[in-house]
Tab-separated table of C-alpha atoms in Angstrom:
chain	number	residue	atom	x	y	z
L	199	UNK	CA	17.565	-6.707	19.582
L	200	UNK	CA	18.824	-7.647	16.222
L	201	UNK	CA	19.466	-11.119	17.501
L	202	UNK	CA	16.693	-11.910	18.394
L	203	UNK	CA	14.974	-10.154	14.979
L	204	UNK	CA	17.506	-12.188	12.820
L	205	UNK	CA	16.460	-15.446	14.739
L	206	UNK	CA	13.088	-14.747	14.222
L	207	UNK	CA	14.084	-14.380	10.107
L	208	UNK	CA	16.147	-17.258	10.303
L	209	UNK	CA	13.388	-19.407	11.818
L	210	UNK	CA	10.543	-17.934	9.385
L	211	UNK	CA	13.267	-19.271	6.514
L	212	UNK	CA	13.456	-22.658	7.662
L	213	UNK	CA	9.981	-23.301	8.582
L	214	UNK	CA	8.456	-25.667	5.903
L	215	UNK	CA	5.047	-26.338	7.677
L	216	UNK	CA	2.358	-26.977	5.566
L	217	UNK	CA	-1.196	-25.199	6.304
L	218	UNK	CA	-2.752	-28.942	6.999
L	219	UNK	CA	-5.094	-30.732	9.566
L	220	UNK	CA	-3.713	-33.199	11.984
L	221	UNK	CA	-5.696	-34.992	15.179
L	222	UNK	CA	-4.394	-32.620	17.597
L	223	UNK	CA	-5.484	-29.825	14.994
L	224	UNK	CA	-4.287	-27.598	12.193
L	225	UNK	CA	-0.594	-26.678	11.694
L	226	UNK	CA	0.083	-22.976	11.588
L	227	UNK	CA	1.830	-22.096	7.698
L	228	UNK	CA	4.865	-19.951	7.883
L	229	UNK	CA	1.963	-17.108	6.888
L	230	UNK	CA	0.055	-17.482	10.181
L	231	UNK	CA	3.753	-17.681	12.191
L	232	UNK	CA	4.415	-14.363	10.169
L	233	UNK	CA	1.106	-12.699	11.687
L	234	UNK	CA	1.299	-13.356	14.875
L	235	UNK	CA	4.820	-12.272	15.129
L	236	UNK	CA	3.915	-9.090	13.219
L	237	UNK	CA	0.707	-8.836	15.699
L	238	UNK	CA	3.274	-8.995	18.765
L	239	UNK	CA	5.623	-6.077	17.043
L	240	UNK	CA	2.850	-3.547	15.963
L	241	UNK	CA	1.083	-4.081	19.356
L	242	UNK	CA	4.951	-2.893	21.027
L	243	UNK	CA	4.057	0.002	18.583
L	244	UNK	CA	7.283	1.533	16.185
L	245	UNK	CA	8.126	4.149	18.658
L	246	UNK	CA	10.610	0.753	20.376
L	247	UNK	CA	12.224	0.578	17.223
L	248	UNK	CA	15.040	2.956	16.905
L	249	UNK	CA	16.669	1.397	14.061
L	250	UNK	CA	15.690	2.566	10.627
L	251	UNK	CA	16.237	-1.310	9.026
L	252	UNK	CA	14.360	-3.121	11.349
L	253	UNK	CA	11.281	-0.500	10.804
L	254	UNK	CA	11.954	-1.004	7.649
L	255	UNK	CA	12.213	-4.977	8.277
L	256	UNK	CA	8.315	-4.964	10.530
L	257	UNK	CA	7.134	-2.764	7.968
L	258	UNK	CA	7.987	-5.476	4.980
L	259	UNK	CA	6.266	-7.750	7.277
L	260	UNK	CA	3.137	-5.699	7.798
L	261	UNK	CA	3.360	-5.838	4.086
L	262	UNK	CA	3.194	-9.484	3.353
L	263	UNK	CA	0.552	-10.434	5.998
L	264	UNK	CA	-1.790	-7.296	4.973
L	265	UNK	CA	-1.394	-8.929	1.111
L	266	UNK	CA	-2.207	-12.380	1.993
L	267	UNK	CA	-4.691	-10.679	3.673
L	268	UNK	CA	-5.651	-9.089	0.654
L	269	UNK	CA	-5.619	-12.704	-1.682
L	270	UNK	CA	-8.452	-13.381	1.834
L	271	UNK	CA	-10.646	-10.904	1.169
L	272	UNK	CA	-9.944	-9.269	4.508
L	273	UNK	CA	-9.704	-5.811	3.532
L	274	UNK	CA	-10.667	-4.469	7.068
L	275	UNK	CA	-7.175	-6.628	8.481
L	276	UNK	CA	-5.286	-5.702	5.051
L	277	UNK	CA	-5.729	-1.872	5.529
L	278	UNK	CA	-4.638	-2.122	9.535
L	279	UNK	CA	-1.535	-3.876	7.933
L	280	UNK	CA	-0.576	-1.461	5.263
L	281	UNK	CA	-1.418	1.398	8.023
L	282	UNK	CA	0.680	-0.364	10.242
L	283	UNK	CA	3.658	-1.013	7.769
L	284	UNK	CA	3.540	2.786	6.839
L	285	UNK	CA	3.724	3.854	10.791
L	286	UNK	CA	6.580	1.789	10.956
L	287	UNK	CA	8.263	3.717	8.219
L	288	UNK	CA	7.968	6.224	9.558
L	289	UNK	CA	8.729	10.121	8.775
L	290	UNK	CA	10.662	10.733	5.181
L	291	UNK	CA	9.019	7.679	3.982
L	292	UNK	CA	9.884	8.360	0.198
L	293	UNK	CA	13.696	9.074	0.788
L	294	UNK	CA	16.208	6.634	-0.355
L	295	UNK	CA	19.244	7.087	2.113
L	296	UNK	CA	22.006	5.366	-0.385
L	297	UNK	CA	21.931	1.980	2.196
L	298	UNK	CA	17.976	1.624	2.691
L	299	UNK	CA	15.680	2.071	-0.255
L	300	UNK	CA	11.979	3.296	0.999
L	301	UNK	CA	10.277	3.809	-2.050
L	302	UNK	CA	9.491	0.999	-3.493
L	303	UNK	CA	8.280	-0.578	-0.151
L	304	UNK	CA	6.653	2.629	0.694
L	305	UNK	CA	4.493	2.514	-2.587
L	306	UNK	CA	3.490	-0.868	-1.934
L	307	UNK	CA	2.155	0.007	1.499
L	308	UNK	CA	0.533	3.004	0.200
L	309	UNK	CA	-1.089	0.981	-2.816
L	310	UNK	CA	-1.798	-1.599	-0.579
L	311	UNK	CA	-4.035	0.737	1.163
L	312	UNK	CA	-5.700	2.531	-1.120
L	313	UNK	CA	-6.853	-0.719	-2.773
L	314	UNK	CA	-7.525	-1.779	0.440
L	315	UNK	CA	-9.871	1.095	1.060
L	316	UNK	CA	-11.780	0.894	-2.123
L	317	UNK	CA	-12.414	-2.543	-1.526
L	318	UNK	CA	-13.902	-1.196	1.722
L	319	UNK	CA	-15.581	1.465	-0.307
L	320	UNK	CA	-14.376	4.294	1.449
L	321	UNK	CA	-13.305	7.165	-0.714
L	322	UNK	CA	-11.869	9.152	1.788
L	323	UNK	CA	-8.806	6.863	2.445
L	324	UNK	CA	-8.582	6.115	-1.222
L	325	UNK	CA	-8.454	9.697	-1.950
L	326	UNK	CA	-5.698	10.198	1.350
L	327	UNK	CA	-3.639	7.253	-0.128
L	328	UNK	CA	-3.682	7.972	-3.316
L	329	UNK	CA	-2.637	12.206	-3.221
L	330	UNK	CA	0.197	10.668	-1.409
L	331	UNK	CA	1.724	8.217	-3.959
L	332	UNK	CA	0.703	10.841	-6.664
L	333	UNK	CA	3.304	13.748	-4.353
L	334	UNK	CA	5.979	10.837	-3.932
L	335	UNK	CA	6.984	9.002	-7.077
L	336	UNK	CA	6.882	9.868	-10.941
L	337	UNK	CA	3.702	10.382	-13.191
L	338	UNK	CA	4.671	6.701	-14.614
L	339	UNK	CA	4.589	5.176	-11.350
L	340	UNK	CA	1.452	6.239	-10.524
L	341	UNK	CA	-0.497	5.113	-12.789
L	342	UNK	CA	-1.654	1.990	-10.868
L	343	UNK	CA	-2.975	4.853	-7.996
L	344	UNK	CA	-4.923	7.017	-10.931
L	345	UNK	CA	-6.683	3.816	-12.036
L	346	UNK	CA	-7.693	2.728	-7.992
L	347	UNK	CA	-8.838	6.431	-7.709
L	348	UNK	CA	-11.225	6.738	-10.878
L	349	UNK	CA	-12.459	3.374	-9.882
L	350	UNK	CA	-13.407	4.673	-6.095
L	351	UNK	CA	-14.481	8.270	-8.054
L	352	UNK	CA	-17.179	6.391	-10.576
L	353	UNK	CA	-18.375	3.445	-7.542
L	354	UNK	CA	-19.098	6.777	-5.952
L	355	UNK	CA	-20.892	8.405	-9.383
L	356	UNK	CA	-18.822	11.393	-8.658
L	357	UNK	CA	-18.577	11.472	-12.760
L	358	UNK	CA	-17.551	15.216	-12.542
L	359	UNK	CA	-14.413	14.559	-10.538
L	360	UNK	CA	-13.634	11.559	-13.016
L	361	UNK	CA	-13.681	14.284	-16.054
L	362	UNK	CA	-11.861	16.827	-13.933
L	363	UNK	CA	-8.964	14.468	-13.168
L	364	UNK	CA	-8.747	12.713	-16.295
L	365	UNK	CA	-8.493	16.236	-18.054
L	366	UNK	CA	-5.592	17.409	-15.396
L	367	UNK	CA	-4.261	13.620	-16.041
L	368	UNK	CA	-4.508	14.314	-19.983
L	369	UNK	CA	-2.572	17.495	-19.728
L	370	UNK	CA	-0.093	15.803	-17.400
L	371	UNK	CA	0.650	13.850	-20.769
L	372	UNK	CA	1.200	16.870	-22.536
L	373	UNK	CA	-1.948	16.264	-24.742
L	374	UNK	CA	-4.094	19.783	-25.017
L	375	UNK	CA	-7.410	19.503	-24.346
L	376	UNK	CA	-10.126	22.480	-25.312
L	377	UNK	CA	-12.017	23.780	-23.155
L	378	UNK	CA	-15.236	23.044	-24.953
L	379	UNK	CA	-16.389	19.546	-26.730
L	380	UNK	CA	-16.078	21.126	-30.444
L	381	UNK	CA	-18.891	22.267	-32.505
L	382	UNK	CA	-20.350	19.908	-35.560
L	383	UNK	CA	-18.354	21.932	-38.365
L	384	UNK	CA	-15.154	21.021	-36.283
L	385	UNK	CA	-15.753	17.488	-36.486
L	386	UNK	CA	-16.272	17.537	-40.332
């Protein structure tokens, strides 16, 4: 219910517990509270949620522990975080409904992932991720996406797909680019 959601909020809030040692053992952070309450709502699943702001709510949550996942090195637990924030979400993902913006969350999850997945090394998912921030926001945006997919294309030595895109991302700039490297006397 959204009581009990907005007392679990208001007790993340005022939690001040430092990530520390004591004799009867270490004190869970505010981060590790964070996980295991976001472990207990993706294990009910998003299909429980009916209301669009508290998927949008779990999702920011899935969010924060998949970065600080991230800042661990725990790529394998960040990606089933970002997955897990963008299942919340849900269908229409990108559209901004005038009360709830998406996008902005919705990019970081799908970032989130793709960097996730090349950290993982698998260029499937980074290509998956990646198509769909490049379909969702503007060229300008998605610049942070081009540079995790050229990095996933060359760890791969898929060189030819790095030319190919850069060209199409060239002419997305509205710079021409021949066909052909010019001849010597065209250099001149």
């Amino acid at each position: 219910s959204i009581q009990a959601i907005s007392s679990i909020e208001n007790g993340f809030k005022n939690l001040y517990i430092s990530e520390s040692k004591t004799a009867e053992g270490p004190v869970l952070s505010e981060r590790s509270l964070l996980s295991i309450a976001t472990d207990h709502i993706n294990h009910a699943g998003p299909d429980f949620i009916l209301e669009l702001s508290q998927r949008k709510l779990f999702a920011t949550w899935n969010l924060i522990v998949g970065k600080e996942m991230s800042v661990r090195s725990n790529f394998g637990c960040a990606l089933h975080y970002y997955e897990q924030g963008i299942l919340f979400i849900g269908n229409g993902v990108w559209i901004d409904d005038g009360v709830i913006s998406n996008h902005q969350l919705c990019l970081d999850l799908y970032e989130g992932a793709s960097n996730a997945s090349l950290a993982m090394r698998n260029h499937k998912l980074v290509d998956y991720y990646t198509s769909v921030i490049f379909q969702n926001v503007w060229f300008e945006r998605s610049i942070p996406a081009w540079i995790i997919l050229m990095t996933s294309l060359e760890s791969f030595g898929k060189h030819k797909e790095i030319v190919d895109k850069g060209i199409r991302l060239i002419r997305r700039l509205n710079i021409d680019v021949p066909p052909s490297p010019p001849g010597p006397r065209e250099l001149v």
